[in-house]
Coordinates of C-alpha atoms in Angstrom, one line a residue:
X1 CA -28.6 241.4 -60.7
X2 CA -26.1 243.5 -62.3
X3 CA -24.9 240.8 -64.8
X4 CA -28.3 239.9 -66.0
X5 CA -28.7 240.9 -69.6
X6 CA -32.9 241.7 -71.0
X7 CA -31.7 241.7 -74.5
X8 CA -30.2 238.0 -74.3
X9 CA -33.0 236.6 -72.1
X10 CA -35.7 237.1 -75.0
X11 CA -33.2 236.0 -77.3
X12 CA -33.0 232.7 -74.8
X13 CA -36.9 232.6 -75.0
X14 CA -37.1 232.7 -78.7
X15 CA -34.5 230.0 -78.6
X16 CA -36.1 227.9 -75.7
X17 CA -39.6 228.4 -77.8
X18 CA -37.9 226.7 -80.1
X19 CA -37.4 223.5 -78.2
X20 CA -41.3 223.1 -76.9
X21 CA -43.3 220.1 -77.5
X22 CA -46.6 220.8 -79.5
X23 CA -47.6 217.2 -79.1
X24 CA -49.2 214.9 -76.4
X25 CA -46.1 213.0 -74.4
X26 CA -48.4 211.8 -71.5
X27 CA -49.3 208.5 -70.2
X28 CA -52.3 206.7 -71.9
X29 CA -54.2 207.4 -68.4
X30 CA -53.4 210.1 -66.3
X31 CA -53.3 209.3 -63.1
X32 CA -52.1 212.5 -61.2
X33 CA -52.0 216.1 -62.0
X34 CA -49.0 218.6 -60.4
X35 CA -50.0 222.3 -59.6
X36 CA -47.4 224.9 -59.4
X37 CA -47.6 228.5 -57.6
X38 CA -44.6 230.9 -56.6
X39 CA -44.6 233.1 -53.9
X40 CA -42.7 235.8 -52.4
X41 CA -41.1 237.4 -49.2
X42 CA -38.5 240.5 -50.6
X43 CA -35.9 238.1 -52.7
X44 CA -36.6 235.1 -51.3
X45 CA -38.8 233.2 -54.1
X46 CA -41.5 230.4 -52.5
X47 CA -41.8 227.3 -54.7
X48 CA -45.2 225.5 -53.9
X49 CA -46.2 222.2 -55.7
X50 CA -49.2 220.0 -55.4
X51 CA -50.1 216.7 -56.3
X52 CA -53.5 215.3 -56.5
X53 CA -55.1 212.0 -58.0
X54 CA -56.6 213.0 -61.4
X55 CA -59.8 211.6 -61.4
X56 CA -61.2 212.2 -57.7
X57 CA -59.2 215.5 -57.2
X58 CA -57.9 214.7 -53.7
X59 CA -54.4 215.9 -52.5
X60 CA -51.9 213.2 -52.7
X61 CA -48.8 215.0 -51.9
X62 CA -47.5 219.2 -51.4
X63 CA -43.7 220.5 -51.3
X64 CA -42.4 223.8 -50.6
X65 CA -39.4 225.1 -51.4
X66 CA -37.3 228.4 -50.8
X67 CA -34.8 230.0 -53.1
X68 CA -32.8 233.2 -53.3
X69 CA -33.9 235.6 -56.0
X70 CA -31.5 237.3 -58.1
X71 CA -33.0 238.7 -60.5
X72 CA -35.4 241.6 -60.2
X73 CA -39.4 241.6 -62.0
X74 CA -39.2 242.7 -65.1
X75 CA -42.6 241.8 -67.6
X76 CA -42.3 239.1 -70.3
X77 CA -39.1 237.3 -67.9
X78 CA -40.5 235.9 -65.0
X79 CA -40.0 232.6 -65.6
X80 CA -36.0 233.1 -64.5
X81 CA -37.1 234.6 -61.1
X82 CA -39.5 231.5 -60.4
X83 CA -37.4 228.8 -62.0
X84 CA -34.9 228.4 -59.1
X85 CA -37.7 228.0 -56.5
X86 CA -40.1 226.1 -58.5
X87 CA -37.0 223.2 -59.1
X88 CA -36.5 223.2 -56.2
X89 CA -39.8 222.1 -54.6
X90 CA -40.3 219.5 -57.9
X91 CA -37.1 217.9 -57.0
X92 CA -38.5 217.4 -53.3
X93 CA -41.6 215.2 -54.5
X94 CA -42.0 211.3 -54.1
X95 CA -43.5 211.2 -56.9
X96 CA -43.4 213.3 -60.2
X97 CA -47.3 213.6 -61.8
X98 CA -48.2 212.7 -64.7
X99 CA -48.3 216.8 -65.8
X100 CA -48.1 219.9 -64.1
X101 CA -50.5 223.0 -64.4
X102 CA -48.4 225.8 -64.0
X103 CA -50.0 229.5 -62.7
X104 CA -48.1 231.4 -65.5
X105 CA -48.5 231.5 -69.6
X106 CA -46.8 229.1 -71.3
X107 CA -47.0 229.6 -75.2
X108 CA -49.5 232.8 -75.1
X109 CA -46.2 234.6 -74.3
X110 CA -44.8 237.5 -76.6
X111 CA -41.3 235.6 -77.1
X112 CA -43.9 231.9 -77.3
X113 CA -42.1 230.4 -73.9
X114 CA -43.3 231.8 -70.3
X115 CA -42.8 230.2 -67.4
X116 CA -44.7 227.3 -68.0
X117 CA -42.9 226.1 -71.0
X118 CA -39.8 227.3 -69.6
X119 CA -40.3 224.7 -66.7
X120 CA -41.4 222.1 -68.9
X121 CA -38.2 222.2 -70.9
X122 CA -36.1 222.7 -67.5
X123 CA -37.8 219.7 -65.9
X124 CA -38.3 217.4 -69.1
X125 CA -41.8 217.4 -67.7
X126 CA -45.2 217.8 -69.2
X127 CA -46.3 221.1 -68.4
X128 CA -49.8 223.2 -69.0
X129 CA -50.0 227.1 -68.1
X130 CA -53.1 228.4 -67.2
X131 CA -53.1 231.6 -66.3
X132 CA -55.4 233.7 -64.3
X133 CA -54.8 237.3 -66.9
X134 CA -54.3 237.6 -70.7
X135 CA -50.8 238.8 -71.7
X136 CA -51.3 239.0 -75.4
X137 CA -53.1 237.4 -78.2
X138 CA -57.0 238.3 -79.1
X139 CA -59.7 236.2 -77.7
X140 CA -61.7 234.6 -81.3
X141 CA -64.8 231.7 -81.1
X142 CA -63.7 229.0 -83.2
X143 CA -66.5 226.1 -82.8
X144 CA -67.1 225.5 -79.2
X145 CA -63.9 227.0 -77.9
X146 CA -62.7 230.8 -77.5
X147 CA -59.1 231.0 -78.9
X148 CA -56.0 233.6 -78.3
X149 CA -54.6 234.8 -81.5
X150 CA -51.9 237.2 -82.1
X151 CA -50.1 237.4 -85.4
X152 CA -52.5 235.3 -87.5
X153 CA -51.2 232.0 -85.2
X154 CA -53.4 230.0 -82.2
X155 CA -51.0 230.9 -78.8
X156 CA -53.7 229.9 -76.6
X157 CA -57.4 229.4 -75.4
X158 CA -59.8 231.4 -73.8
X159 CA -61.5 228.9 -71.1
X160 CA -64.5 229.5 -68.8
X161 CA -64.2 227.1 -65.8
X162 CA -66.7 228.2 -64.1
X163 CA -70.4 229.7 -65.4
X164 CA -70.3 233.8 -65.0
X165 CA -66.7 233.8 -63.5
X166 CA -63.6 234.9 -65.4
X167 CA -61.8 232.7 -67.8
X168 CA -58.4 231.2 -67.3
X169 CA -56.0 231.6 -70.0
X170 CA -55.0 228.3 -71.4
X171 CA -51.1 227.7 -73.6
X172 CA -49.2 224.7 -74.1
X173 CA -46.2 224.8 -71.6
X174 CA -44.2 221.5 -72.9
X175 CA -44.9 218.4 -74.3
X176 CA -48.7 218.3 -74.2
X177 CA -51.1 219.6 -77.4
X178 CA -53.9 222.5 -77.0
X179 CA -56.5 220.7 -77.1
X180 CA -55.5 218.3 -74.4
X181 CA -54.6 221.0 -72.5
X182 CA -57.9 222.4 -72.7
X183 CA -59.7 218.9 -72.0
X184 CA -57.1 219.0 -68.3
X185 CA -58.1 222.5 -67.2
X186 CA -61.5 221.7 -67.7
X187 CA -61.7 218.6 -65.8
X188 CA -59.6 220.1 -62.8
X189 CA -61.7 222.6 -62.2
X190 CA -64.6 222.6 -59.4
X191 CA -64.2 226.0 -59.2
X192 CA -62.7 229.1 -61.3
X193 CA -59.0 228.2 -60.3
X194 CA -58.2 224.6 -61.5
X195 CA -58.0 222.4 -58.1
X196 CA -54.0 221.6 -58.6
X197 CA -53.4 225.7 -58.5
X198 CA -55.8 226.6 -56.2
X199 CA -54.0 224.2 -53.6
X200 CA -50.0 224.8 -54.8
X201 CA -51.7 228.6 -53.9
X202 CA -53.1 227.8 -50.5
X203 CA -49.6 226.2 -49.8
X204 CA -47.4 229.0 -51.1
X205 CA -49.6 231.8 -49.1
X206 CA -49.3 229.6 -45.7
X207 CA -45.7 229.2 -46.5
X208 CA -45.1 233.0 -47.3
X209 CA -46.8 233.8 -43.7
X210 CA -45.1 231.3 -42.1
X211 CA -41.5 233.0 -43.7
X212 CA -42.8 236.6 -42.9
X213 CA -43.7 235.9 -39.5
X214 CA -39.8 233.8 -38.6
X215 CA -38.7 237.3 -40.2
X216 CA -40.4 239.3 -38.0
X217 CA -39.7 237.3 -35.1
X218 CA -35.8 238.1 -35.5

């Protein structure tokens, strides 16, 4: 996009970071837990959400949606390439969850608001990233829990979901506090991939087969 400016996108980031919720805005019991994943076929960006029951883990609800991409990949500002399809699919649910686990970094971002938080404060919607690779901030055992550090401030956590598999990298997106964010990841994952990402990912990959193949086809 030949309009699109780098320089004033991390200045809307620092600006946005700004904005985010630090602090716990969720129902006294959660009940359901969103998972977002983004997907792609050339510049057509696949929004994939899922929606399962928090306790028991079973999938309530899935929405796809597709949007044009304008904007081309560029590190530190993907969060305005997967806005447009990730709003799109959110605005197709019955019914919004209680918080969404996002597969991008939220605060653990070098201008403090990736794609998670971005969505949060796009949506007004409780938002988690948890991220499958480490984008900055140094990994440091405080207590029980590994934290990301860059810059002498917390961005993050380290977490281990799963005995002898990689961690996930959890920030706060919007509206919910680290620790509680922590407490989430943990108890949505059976496996390494918390079980809201792992299905919005299923979705988005059948979805981006399904597109390939109708392109193929023409």
């Amino acid at each position: 996009m030949e309009n699109f400016s780098v320089k004033k996108a991390h200045q809307t980031q620092k600006c946005l970071s700004q904005k985010i919720i630090v602090k716990d805005h969720l129902p006294a019991i959660i009940r359901t837990v969103g998972g977002v994943d983004i997907s792609y076929v050339g510049n057509i960006g696949i929004g994939a959400i899922s929606v399962l029951d928090y306790e028991s883990l079973e999938l309530i609800e899935t929405q796809v949606a597709n949007a044009q991409v304008k904007i081309p990949y560029i590190p530190t500002l993907l969060s305005f390439r997967e806005i447009p399809p990730a709003i799109a699919a959110i605005k197709k649910l019955k019914k919004q969850p209680d918080v969404f686990l996002v597969d991008a970094q939220g605060y653990a971002h070098p201008y403090r608001c990736g794609f998670a938080s971005h969505l949060g404060l796009a949506t007004g919607k409780p938002t988690i990233g948890a991220a499958k690779s480490r984008l900055i901030g140094v990994p440091v055992k405080i207590g029980e829990e590994t934290f990301l550090m860059d810059k002498g401030e917390i961005i993050g956590a380290e977490v281990t979901t799963k005995q002898g598999a990689k961690p996930i990298y959890v920030s706060i997106g919007h509206m919910v506090s680290l620790e509680t964010a922590i407490k989430i990841v943990k108890h949505c994952s059976k496996k390494r991939i918390p079980e809201p990402l792992l299905q919005a990912h299923k979705l988005a990959t059948k979805e981006r087969i399904a597109l390939m193949s109708s392109i193929h086809q023409k």
